[in-house]
Short mmCIF file of C-alpha atoms in Angstrom, two decimals:
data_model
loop_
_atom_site.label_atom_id
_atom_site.label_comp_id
_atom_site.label_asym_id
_atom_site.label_seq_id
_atom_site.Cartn_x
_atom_site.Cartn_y
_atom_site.Cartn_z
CA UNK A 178 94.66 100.11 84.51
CA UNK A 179 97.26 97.93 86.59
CA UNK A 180 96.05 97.42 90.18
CA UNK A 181 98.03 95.50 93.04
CA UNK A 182 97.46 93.18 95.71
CA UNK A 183 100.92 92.35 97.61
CA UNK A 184 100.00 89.74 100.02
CA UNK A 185 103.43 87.27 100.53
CA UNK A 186 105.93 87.49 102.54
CA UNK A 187 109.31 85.41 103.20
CA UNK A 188 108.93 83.77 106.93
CA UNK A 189 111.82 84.98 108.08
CA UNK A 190 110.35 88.52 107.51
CA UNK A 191 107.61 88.10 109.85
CA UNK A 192 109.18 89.45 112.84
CA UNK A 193 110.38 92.91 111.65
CA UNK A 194 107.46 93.16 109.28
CA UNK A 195 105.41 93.01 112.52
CA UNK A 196 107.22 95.57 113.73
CA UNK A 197 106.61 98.38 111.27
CA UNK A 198 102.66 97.55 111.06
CA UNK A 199 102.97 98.40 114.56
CA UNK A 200 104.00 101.65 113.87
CA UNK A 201 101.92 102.91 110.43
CA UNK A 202 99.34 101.23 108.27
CA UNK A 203 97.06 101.93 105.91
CA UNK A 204 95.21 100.58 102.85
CA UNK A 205 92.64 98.32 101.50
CA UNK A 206 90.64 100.19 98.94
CA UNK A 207 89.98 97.08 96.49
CA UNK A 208 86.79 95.46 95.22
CA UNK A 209 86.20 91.66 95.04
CA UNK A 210 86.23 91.85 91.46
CA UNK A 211 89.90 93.43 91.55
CA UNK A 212 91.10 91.20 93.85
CA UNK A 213 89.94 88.38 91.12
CA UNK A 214 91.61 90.16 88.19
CA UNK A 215 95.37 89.73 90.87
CA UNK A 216 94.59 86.19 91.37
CA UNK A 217 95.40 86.22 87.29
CA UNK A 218 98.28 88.03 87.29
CA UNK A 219 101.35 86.41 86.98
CA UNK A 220 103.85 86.12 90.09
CA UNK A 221 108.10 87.01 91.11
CA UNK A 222 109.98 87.95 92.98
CA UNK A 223 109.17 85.66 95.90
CA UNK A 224 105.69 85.57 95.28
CA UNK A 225 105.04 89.15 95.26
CA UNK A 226 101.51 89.48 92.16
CA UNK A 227 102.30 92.47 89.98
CA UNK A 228 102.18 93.08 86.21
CA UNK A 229 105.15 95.58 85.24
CA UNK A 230 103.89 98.79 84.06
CA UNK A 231 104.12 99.21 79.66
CA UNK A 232 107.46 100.77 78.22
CA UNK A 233 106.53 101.14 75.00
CA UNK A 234 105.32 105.12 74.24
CA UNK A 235 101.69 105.53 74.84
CA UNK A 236 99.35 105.52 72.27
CA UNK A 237 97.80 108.67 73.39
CA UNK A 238 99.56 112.37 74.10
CA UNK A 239 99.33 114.38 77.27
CA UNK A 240 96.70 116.41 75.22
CA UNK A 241 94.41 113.64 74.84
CA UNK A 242 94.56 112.76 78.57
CA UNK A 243 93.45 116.31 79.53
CA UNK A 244 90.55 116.79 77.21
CA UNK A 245 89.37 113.53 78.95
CA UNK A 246 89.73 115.34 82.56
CA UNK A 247 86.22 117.90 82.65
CA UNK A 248 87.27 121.49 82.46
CA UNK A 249 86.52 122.51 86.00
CA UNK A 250 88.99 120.64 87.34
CA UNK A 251 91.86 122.70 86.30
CA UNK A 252 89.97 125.81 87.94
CA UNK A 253 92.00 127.30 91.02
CA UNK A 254 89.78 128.84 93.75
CA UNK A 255 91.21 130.81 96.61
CA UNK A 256 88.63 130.55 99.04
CA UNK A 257 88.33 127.28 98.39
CA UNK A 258 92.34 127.05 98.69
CA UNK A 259 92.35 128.96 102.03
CA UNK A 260 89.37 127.12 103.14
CA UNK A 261 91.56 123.76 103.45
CA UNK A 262 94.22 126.38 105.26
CA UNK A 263 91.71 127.27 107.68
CA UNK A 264 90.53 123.77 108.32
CA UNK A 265 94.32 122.21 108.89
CA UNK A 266 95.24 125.24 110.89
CA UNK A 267 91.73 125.05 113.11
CA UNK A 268 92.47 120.97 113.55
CA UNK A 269 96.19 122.39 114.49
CA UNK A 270 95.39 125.03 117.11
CA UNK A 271 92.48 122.50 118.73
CA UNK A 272 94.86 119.73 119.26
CA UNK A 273 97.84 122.42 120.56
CA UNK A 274 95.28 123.52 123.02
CA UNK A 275 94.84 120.09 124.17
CA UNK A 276 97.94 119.64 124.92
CA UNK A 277 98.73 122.28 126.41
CA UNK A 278 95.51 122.68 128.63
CA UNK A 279 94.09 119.43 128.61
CA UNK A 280 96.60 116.56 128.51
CA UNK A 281 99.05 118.51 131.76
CA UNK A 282 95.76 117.41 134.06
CA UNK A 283 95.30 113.83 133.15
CA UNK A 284 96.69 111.28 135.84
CA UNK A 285 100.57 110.42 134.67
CA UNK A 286 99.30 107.19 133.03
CA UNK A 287 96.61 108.66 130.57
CA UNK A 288 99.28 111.02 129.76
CA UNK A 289 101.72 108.37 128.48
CA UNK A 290 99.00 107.36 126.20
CA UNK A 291 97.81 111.13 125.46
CA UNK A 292 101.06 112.58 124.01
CA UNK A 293 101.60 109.64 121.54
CA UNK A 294 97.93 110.03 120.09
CA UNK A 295 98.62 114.16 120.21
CA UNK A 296 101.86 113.41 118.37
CA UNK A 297 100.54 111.53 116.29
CA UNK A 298 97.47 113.30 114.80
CA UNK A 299 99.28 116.63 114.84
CA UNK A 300 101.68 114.98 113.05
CA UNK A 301 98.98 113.68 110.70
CA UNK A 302 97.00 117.12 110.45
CA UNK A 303 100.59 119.13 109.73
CA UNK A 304 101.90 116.59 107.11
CA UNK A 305 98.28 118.32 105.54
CA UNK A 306 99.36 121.49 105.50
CA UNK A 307 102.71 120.40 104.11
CA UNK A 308 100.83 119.43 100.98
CA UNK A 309 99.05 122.72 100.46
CA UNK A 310 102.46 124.48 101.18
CA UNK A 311 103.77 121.84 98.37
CA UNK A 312 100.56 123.40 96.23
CA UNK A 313 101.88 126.57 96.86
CA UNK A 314 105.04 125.77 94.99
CA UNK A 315 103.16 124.34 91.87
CA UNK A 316 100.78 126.94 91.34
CA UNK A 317 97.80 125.00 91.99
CA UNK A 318 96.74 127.08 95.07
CA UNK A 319 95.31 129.78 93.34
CA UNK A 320 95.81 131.41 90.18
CA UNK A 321 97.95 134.23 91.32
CA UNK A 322 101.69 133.55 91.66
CA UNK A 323 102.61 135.75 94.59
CA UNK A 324 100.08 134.94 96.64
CA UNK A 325 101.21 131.10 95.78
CA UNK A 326 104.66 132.17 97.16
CA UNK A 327 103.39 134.35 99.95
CA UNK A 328 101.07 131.24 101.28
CA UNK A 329 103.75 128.32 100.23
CA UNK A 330 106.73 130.27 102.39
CA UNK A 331 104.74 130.98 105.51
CA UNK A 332 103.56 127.62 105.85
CA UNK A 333 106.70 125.36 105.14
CA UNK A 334 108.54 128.02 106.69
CA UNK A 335 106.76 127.13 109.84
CA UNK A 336 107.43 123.15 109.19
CA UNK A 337 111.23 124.40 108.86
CA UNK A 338 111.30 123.99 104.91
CA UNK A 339 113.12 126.15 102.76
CA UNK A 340 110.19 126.97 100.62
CA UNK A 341 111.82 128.22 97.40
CA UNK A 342 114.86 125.56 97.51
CA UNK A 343 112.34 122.52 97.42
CA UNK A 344 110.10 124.62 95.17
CA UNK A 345 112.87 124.16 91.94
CA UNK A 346 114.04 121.29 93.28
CA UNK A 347 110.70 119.72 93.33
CA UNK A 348 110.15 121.77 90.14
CA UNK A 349 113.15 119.33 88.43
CA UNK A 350 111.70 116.12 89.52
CA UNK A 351 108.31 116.55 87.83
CA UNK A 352 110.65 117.97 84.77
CA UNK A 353 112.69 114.46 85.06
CA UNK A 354 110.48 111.87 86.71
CA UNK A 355 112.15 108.67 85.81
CA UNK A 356 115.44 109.26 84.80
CA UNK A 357 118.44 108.04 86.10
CA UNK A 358 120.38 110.78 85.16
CA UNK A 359 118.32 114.23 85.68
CA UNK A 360 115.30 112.95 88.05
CA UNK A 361 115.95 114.77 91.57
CA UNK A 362 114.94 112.62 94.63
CA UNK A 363 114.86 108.79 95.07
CA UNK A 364 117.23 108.23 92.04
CA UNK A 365 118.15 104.97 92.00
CA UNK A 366 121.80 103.51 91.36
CA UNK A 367 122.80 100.41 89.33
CA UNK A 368 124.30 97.61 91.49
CA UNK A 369 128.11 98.36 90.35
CA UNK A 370 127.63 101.90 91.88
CA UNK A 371 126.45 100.47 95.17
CA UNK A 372 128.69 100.36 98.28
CA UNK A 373 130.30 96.61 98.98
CA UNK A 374 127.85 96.31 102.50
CA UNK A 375 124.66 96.83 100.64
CA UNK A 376 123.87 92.79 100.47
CA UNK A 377 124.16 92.98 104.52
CA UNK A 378 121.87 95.55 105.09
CA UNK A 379 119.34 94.63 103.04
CA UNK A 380 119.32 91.37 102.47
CA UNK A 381 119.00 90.63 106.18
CA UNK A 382 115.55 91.39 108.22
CA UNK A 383 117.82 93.92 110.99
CA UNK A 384 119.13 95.42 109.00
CA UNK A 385 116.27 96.53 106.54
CA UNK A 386 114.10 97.12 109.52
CA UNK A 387 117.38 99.66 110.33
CA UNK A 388 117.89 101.26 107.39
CA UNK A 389 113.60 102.22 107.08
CA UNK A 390 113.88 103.74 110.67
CA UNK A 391 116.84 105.44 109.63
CA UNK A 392 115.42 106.73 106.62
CA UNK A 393 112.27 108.07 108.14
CA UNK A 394 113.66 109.36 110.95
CA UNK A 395 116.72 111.57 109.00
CA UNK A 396 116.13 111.07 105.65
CA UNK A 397 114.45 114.60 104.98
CA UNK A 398 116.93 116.58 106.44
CA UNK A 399 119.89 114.65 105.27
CA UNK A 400 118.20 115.30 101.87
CA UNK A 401 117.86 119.11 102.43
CA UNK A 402 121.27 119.06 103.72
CA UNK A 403 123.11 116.91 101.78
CA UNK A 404 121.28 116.28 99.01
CA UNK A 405 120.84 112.36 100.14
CA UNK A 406 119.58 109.80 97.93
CA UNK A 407 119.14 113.22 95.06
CA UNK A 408 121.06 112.75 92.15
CA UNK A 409 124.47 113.40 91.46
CA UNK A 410 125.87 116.94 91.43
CA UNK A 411 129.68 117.70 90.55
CA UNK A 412 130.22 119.47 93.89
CA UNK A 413 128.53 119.79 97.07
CA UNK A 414 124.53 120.20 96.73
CA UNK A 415 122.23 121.90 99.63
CA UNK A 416 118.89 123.07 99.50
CA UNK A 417 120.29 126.24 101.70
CA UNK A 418 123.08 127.05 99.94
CA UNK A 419 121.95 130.02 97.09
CA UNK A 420 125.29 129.25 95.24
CA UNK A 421 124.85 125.68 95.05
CA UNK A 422 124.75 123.31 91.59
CA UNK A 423 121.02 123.07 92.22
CA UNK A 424 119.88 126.58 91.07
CA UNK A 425 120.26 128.79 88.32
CA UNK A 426 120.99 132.87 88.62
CA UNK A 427 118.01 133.50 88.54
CA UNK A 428 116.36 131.96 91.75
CA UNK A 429 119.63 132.57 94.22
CA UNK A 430 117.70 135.20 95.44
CA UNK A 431 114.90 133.26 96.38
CA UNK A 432 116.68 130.57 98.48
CA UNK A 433 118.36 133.63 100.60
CA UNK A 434 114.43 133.85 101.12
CA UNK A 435 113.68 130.26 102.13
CA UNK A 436 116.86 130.60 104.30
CA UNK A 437 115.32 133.62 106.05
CA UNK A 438 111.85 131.87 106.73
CA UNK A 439 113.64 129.09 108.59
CA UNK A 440 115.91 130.81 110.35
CA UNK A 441 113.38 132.60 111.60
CA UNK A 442 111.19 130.72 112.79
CA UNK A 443 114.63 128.81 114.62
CA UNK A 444 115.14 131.59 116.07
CA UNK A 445 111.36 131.83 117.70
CA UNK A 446 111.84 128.04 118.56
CA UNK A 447 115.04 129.16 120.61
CA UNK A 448 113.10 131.88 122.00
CA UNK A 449 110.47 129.46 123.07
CA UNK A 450 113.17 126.61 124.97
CA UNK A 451 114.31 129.99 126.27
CA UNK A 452 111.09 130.57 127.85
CA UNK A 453 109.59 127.39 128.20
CA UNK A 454 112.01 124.50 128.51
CA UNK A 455 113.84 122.39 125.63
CA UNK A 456 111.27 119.48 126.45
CA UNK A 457 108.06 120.95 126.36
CA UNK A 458 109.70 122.27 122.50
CA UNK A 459 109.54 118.76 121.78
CA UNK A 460 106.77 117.61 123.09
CA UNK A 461 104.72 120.49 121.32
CA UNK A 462 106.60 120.85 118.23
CA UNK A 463 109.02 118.17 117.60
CA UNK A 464 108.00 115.32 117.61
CA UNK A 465 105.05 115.86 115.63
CA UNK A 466 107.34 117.77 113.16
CA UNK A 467 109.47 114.24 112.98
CA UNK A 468 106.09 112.44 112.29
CA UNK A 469 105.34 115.09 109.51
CA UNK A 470 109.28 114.37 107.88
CA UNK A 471 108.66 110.70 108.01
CA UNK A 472 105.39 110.90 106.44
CA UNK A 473 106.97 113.06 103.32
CA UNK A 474 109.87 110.90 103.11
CA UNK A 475 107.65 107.79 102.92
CA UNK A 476 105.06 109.15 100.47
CA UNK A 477 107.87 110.66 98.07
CA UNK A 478 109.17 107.07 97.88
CA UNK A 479 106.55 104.77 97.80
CA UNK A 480 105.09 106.71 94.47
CA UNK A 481 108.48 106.49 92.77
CA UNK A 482 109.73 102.90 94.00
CA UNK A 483 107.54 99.38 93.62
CA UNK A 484 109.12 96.54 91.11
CA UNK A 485 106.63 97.46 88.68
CA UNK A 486 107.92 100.88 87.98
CA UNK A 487 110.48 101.40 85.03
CA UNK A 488 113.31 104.22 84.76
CA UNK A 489 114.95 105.11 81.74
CA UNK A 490 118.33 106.40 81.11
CA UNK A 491 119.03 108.87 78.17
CA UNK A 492 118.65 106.64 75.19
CA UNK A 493 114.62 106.01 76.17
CA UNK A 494 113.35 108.81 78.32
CA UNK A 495 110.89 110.97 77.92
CA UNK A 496 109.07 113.38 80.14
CA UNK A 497 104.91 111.32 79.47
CA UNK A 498 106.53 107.96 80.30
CA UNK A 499 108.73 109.00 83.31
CA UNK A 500 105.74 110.92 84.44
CA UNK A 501 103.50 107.82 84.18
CA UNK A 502 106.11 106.35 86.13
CA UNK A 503 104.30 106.91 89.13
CA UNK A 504 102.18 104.44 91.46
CA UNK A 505 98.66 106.07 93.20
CA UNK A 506 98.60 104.43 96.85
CA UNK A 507 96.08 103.90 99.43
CA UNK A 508 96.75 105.57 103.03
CA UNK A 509 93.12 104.63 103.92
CA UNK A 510 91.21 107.51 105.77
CA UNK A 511 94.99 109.44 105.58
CA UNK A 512 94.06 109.99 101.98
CA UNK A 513 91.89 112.90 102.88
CA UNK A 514 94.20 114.18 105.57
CA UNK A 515 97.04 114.66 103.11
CA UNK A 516 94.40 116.15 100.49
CA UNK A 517 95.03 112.97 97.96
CA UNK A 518 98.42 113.35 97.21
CA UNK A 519 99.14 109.74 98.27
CA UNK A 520 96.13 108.26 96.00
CA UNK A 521 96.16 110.44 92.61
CA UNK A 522 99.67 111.33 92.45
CA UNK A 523 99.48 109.96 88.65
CA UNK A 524 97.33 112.96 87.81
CA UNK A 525 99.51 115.16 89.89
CA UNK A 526 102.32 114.38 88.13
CA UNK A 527 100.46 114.62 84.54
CA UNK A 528 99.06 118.23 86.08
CA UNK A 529 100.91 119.38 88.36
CA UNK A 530 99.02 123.10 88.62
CA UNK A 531 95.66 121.23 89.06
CA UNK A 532 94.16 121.46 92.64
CA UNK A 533 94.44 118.99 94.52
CA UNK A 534 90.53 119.38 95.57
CA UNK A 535 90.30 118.17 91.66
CA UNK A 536 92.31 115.51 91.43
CA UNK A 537 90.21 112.69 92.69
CA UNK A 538 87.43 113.58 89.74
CA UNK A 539 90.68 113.82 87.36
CA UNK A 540 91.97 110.56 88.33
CA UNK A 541 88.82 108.67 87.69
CA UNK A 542 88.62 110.50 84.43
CA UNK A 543 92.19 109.80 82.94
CA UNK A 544 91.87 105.97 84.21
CA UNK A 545 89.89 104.76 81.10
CA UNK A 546 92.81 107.07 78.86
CA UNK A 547 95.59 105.59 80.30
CA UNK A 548 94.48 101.80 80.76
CA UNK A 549 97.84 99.56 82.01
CA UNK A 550 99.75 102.63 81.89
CA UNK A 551 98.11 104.23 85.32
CA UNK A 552 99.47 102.40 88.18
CA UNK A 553 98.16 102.42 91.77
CA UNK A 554 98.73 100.07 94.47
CA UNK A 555 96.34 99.17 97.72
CA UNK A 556 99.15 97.02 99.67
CA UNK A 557 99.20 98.36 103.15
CA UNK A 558 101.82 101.01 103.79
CA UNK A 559 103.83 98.88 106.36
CA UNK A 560 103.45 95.51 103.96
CA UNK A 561 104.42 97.88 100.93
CA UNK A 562 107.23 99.75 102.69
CA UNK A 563 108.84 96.45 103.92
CA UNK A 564 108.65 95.16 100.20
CA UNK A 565 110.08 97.81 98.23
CA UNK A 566 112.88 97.82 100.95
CA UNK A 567 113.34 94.31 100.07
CA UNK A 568 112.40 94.25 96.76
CA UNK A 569 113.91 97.25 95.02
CA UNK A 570 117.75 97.89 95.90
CA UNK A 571 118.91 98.87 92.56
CA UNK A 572 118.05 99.21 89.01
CA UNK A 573 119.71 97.25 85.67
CA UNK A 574 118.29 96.73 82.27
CA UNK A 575 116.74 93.48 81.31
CA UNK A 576 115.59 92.89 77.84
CA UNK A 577 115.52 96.41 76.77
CA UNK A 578 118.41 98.85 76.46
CA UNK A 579 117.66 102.27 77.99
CA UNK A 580 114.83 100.42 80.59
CA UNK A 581 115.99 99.84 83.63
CA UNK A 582 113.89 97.69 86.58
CA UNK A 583 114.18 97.25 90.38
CA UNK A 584 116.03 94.25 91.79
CA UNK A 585 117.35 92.62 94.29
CA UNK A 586 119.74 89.88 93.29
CA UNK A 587 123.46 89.91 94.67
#
């Protein structure tokens, strides 16, 4: 088992680095004795204390790892399923009613502190019921496939994602995790294929601190609607368009679906600025739905980028080693809110169908299976966000053809 403790920093970072604790942070679940074994571990990249994760194939097989993992946990319950729903959606509908009854009374200065903290949490609380929509799409919510679908499109319908599209989208990732050539989001390039003004964003404190807001802020919807930083289609690619080069025949029908879900529940937004005024849409609904989009975009890419994490190209892929290409991180109390996706995504990705109300009992089962080969992380999200934007630009093979490993040298 390869644990991490990231705790240097370039001085000139300090500023901006500052700047995105302020806004998110998370993390610390490490015992004394772990933080011994990282004082061992060898150091690069500017200090930065991580042992790369084994290439080599593992010297067990997927069907070892599960008869390690205890036979409950593959067991789908629906009310146990719809009793996380119910939760999420309880949490949801208390904090609407406070702001909607509750925060409109408080003196004009508790209310500038009252929306943020509603934003926030609902923002928190919804990125939750992402997840079990995300479940939906797996078939880990319960063991019947349509009522998977049924739940899964309702609920990211109402977060404004196409259910279906992301469904076999997502579907392809977990078939491709780790390659450069078939893997579906966060794909990185090799330096010749990046643009001639990458060194000055990234290499310069601004201008990383830049491109992370950008990427938070538009990064899911440019991704749903342009197929941003997916891999490389030979025409257009967008999760809305049923004739696109992401889906096959036989799921066009589908996405007409997922296109039908959103729009409708655009058109009830419209119906509510119609009734109640553009702003209170965003207050309500907006901005928490931007917290919810920056939380997915950040999760999604700190479990597939940290300098640590190999990708393989054609020659050296295969579908246990890209899978185990996958870093568990700690979010801190957050972990429970988004129902330990953030800290056993290794097992997710090994198990996909598995319920996520499993996978902690799963993960501490495989651990002993998979020894250097499971990977997880308890840097702080800000600290570990600011590195891998630092850290991991591009990808090139070192000593081994076919392996390919984050850098950042120009």
């Amino acid at each position: 088992m390869i644990e991490y403790n990231i705790t240097s920093f370039m001085p000139s970072d300090h500023l901006c680095f500052f700047v995105v604790c302020s806004i998110m942070g998370a993390g610390g679940r490490m015992t004394e004795k772990e933080r011994e074994k990282q004082e061992q571990l060898g150091r690069a990249n500017g200090g930065a204390a991580y042992q790369r994760s084994p290439t080599d194939k593992p010297p067990f097989t997927l069907g070892q790892i599960k008869k390690a993992i205890p036979p409950h946990c593959f067991q789908r319950s629906i009310i146990k399923s719809f009793s996380y729903v119910v939760h999420d959606l309880v949490i949801v509908a208390a904090l609407l009613y406070a702001a909607l009854v509750w925060i409109p009374t408080l003196p004009t200065v508790l209310q500038l502190g009252a929306w943020p903290l509603y934003w926030i949490v609902q923002g928190c609380v919804m990125t939750g019921v992402w997840v079990i929509a995300h479940e939906c799409g797996h078939h880990a919510f319960s063991d019947y496939s349509l009522l998977d679908d049924t739940v899964g499109l309702v609920l990211h319908s109402w977060l404004l994602v196409p259910y279906f599209s992301w469904k076999y989208s997502h579907r392809r990732h977990h078939s491709n995790t780790g390659s450069l050539e078939r893997d579906e989001v966060f794909v990185p390039k090799q330096k010749e294929a990046l643009a001639w003004y990458t060194p000055y964003i990234y290499n310069n404190p601004v201008g990383r601190l830049v491109h992370i807001v950008v990427q938070l802020t538009l990064g899911w919807p440019l991704y749903l609607a342009l197929n941003a930083s997916g891999r490389p289609y030979p025409r257009f690619a967008c999760h809305f368009d049923p004739y696109g080069p992401i889906y096959n025949d036989r799921e066009r029908a589908q996405i007409f679906i997922s296109d039908v879900g959103v729009l409708a529940v655009s058109l009830a937004l419209l119906k509510l600025v119609s009734s109640f005024g553009f702003w209170w849409v965003v207050r309500v609904y907006g901005v928490p739905l931007l917290i919810v989009n920056a939380w997915l975009v950040l999760i999604t890419y700190l479990q597939h980028t940290h300098p640590a994490l190999p990708h393989y190209d054609s020659t050296e892929w295969d579908w246990l080693r890209g899978a185990l290409a996958t870093m568990d991180r700690d979010y801190g109390i957050l972990n429970r809110v988004f129902h330990n996706i953030t800290d056993t995504h290794v097992a997710h990705h090994l198990f996909s169908t598995m319920p996520h109300y499993h996978a902690m009992e799963a993960t501490k089962a495989i651990k002993p299976i998979l020894g250097e080969y499971y990977q997880f992380d308890p840097t702080p999200v800000a600290k570990a966000t600011w590195r891998e934007a630092k850290e991991c630009i591009y990808v090139e093979p070192e000593d081994r053809k076919g392996v390919f490993w984050y850098s950042n040298k120009f």
